[in-house]
PDB file of C-alpha atoms in Angstrom:
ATOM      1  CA  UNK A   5     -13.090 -52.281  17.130  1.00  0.00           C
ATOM      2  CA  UNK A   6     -16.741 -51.225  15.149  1.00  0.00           C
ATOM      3  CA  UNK A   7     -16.704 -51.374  11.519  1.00  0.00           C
ATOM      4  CA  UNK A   8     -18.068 -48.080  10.123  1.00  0.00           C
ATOM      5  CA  UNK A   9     -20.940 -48.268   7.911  1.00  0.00           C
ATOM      6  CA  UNK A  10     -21.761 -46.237   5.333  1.00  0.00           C
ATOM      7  CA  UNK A  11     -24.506 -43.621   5.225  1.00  0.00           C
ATOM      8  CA  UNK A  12     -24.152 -41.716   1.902  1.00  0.00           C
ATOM      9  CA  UNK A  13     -24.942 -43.526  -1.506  1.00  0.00           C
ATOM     10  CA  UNK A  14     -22.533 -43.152  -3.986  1.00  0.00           C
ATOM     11  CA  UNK A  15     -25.064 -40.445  -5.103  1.00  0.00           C
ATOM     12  CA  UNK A  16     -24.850 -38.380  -2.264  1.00  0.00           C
ATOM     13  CA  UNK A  17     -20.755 -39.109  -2.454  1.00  0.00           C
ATOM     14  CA  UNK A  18     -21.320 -37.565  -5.626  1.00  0.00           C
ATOM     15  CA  UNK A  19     -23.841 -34.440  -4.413  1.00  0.00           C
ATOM     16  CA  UNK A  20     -20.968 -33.379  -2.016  1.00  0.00           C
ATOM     17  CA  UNK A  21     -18.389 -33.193  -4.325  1.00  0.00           C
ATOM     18  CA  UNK A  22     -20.044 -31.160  -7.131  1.00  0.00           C
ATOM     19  CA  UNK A  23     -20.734 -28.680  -4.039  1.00  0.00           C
ATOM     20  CA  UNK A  24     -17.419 -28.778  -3.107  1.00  0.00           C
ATOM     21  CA  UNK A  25     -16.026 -28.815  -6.472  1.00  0.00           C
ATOM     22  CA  UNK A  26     -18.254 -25.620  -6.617  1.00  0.00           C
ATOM     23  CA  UNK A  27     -16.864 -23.461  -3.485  1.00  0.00           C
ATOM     24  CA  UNK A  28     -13.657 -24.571  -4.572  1.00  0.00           C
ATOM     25  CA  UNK A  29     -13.201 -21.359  -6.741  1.00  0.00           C
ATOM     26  CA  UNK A  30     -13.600 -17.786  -4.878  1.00  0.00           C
ATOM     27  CA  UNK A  31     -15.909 -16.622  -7.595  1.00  0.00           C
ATOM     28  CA  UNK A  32     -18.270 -19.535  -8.047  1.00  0.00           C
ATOM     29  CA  UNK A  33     -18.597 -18.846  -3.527  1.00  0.00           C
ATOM     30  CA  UNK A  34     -19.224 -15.307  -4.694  1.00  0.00           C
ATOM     31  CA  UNK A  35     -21.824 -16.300  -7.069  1.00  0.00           C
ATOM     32  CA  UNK A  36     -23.661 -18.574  -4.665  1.00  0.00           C
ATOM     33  CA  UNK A  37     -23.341 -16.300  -1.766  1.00  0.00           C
ATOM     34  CA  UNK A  38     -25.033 -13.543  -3.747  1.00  0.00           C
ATOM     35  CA  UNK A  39     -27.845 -15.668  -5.052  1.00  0.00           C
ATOM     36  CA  UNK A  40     -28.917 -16.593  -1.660  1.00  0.00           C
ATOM     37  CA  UNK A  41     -29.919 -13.279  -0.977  1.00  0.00           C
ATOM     38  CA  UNK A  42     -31.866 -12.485  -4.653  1.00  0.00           C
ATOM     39  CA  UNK A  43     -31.904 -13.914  -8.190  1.00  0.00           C
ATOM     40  CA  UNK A  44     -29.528 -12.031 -10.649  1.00  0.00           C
ATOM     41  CA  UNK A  45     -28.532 -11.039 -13.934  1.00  0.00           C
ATOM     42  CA  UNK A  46     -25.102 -12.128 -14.848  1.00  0.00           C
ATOM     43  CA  UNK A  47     -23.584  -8.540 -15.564  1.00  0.00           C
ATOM     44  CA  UNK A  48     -24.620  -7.476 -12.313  1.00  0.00           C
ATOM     45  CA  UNK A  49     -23.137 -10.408 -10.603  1.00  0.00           C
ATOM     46  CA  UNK A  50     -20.018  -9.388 -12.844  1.00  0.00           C
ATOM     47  CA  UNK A  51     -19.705  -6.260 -11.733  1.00  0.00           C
ATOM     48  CA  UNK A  52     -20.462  -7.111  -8.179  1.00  0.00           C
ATOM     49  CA  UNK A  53     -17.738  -9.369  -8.250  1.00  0.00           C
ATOM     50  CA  UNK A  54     -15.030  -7.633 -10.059  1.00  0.00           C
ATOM     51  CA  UNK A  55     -14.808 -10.050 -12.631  1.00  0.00           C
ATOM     52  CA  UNK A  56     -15.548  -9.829 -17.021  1.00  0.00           C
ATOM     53  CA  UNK A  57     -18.586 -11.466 -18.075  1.00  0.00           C
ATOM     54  CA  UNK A  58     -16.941 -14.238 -19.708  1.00  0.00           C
ATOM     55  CA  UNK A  59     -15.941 -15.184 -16.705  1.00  0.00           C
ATOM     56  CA  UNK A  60     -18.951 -15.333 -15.202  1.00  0.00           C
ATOM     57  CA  UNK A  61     -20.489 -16.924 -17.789  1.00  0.00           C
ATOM     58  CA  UNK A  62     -18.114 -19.511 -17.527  1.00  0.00           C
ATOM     59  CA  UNK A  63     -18.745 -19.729 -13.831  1.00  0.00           C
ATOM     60  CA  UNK A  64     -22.301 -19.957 -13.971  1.00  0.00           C
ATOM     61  CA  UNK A  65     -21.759 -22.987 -16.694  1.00  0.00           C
ATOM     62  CA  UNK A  66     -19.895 -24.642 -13.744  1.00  0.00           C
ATOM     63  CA  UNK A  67     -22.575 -23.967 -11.021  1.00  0.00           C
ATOM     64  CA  UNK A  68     -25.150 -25.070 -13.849  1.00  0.00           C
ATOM     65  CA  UNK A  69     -23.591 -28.225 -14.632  1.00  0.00           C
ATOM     66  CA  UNK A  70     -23.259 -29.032 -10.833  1.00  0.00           C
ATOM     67  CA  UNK A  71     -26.619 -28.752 -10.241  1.00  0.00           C
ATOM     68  CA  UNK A  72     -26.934 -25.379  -7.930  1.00  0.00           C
ATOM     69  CA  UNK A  73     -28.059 -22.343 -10.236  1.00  0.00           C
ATOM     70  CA  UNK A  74     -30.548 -22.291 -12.813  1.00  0.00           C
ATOM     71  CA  UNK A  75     -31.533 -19.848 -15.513  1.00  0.00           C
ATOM     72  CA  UNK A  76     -34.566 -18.322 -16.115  1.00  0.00           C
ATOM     73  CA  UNK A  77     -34.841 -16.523 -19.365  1.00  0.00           C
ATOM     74  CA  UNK A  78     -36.544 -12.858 -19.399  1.00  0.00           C
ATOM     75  CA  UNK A  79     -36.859 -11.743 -23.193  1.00  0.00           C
ATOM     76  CA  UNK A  80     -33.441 -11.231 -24.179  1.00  0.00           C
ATOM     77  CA  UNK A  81     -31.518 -11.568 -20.647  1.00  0.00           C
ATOM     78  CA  UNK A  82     -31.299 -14.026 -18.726  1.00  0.00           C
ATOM     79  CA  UNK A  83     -31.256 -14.436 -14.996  1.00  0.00           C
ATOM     80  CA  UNK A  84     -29.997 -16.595 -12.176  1.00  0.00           C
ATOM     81  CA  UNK A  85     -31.177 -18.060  -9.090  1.00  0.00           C
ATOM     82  CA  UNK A  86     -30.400 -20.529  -7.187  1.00  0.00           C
ATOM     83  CA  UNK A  87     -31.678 -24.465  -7.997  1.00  0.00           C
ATOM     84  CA  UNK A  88     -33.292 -25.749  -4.662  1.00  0.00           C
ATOM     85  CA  UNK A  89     -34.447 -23.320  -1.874  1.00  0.00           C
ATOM     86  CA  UNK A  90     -32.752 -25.752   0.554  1.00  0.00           C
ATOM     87  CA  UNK A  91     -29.460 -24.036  -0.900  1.00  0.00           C
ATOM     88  CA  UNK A  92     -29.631 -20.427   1.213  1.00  0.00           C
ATOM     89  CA  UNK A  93     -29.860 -21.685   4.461  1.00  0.00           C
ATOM     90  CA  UNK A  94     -27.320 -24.350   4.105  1.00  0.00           C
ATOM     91  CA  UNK A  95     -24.698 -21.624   2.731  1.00  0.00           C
ATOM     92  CA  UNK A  96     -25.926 -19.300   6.361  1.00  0.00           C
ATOM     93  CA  UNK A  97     -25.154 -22.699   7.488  1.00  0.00           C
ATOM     94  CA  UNK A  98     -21.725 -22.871   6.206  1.00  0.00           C
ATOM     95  CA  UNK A  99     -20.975 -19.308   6.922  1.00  0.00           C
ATOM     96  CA  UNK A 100     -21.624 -19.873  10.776  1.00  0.00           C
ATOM     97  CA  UNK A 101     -19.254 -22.820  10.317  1.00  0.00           C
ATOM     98  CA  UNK A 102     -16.692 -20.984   8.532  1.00  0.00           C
ATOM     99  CA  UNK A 103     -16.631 -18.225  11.813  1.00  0.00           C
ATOM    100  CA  UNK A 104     -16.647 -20.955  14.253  1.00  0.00           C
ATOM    101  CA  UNK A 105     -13.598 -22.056  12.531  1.00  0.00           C
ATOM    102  CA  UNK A 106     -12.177 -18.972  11.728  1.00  0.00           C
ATOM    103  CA  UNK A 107     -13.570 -16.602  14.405  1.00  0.00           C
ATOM    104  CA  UNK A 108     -11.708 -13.594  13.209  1.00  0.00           C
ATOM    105  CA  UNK A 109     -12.276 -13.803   9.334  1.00  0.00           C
ATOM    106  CA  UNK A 110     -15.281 -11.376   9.671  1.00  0.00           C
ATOM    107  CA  UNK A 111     -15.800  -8.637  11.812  1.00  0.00           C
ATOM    108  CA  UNK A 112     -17.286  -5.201  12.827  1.00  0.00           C
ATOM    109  CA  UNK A 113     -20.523  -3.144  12.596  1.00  0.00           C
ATOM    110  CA  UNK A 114     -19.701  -4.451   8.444  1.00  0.00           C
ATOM    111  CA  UNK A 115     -19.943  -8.123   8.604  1.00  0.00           C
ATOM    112  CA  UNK A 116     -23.017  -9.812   7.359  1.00  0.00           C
ATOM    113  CA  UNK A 117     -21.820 -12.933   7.616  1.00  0.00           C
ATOM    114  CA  UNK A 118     -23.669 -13.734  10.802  1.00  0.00           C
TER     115      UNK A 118
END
């Protein structure tokens, strides 16, 4: 029998877990799903998402805190995009995952998960 040997720092330990700590909530996912497509202003994300604005301020604390959005004031507003650009093709990534596992989750002419 091998012992296993371990890849990750305690860093990266730590990385994964803020992400997952992050798509742990259904409108934090929203949030980053959205942003991979195009910065945006938190009322619109708000409204896209069906949620009040304190909410999503309090959401995009969280994703702040963990590292994955940032802000980028514009005179009075602010906006939101995502931190790295590594971040949009890993959540495709996941996606593709996600209908691998869970083939019937998404589908028809209206899915653009793929």
């Amino acid at each position: 029998m091998s012992t296993a040997t371990a890849t990750a720092t305690a860093t990266h330990t730590a990385a994964l877990a803020r992400l997952g700590h992050a798509l742990s909530d259904s409108t934090r996912t929203g949030v980053l799903l959205a942003l991979r497509k195009a910065p945006a202003y938190p009322s619109d994300l708000a409204d896209a998402l069906g949620v009040s604005r304190q909410v999503m301020s309090n959401q995009l604390a969280c994703l702040r805190g963990c590292g994955l959005v940032e802000a980028v004031p514009d005179g009075r507003r602010t906006w939101y995009r995502l931190a790295d650009p590594h971040l949009a093709p890993a959540l495709d990534e996941l996606l593709r995952v996600v209908l691998y596992v869970e083939p019937g989750c998404c589908a028809g002419e209206n899915c653009t998960c793929a």
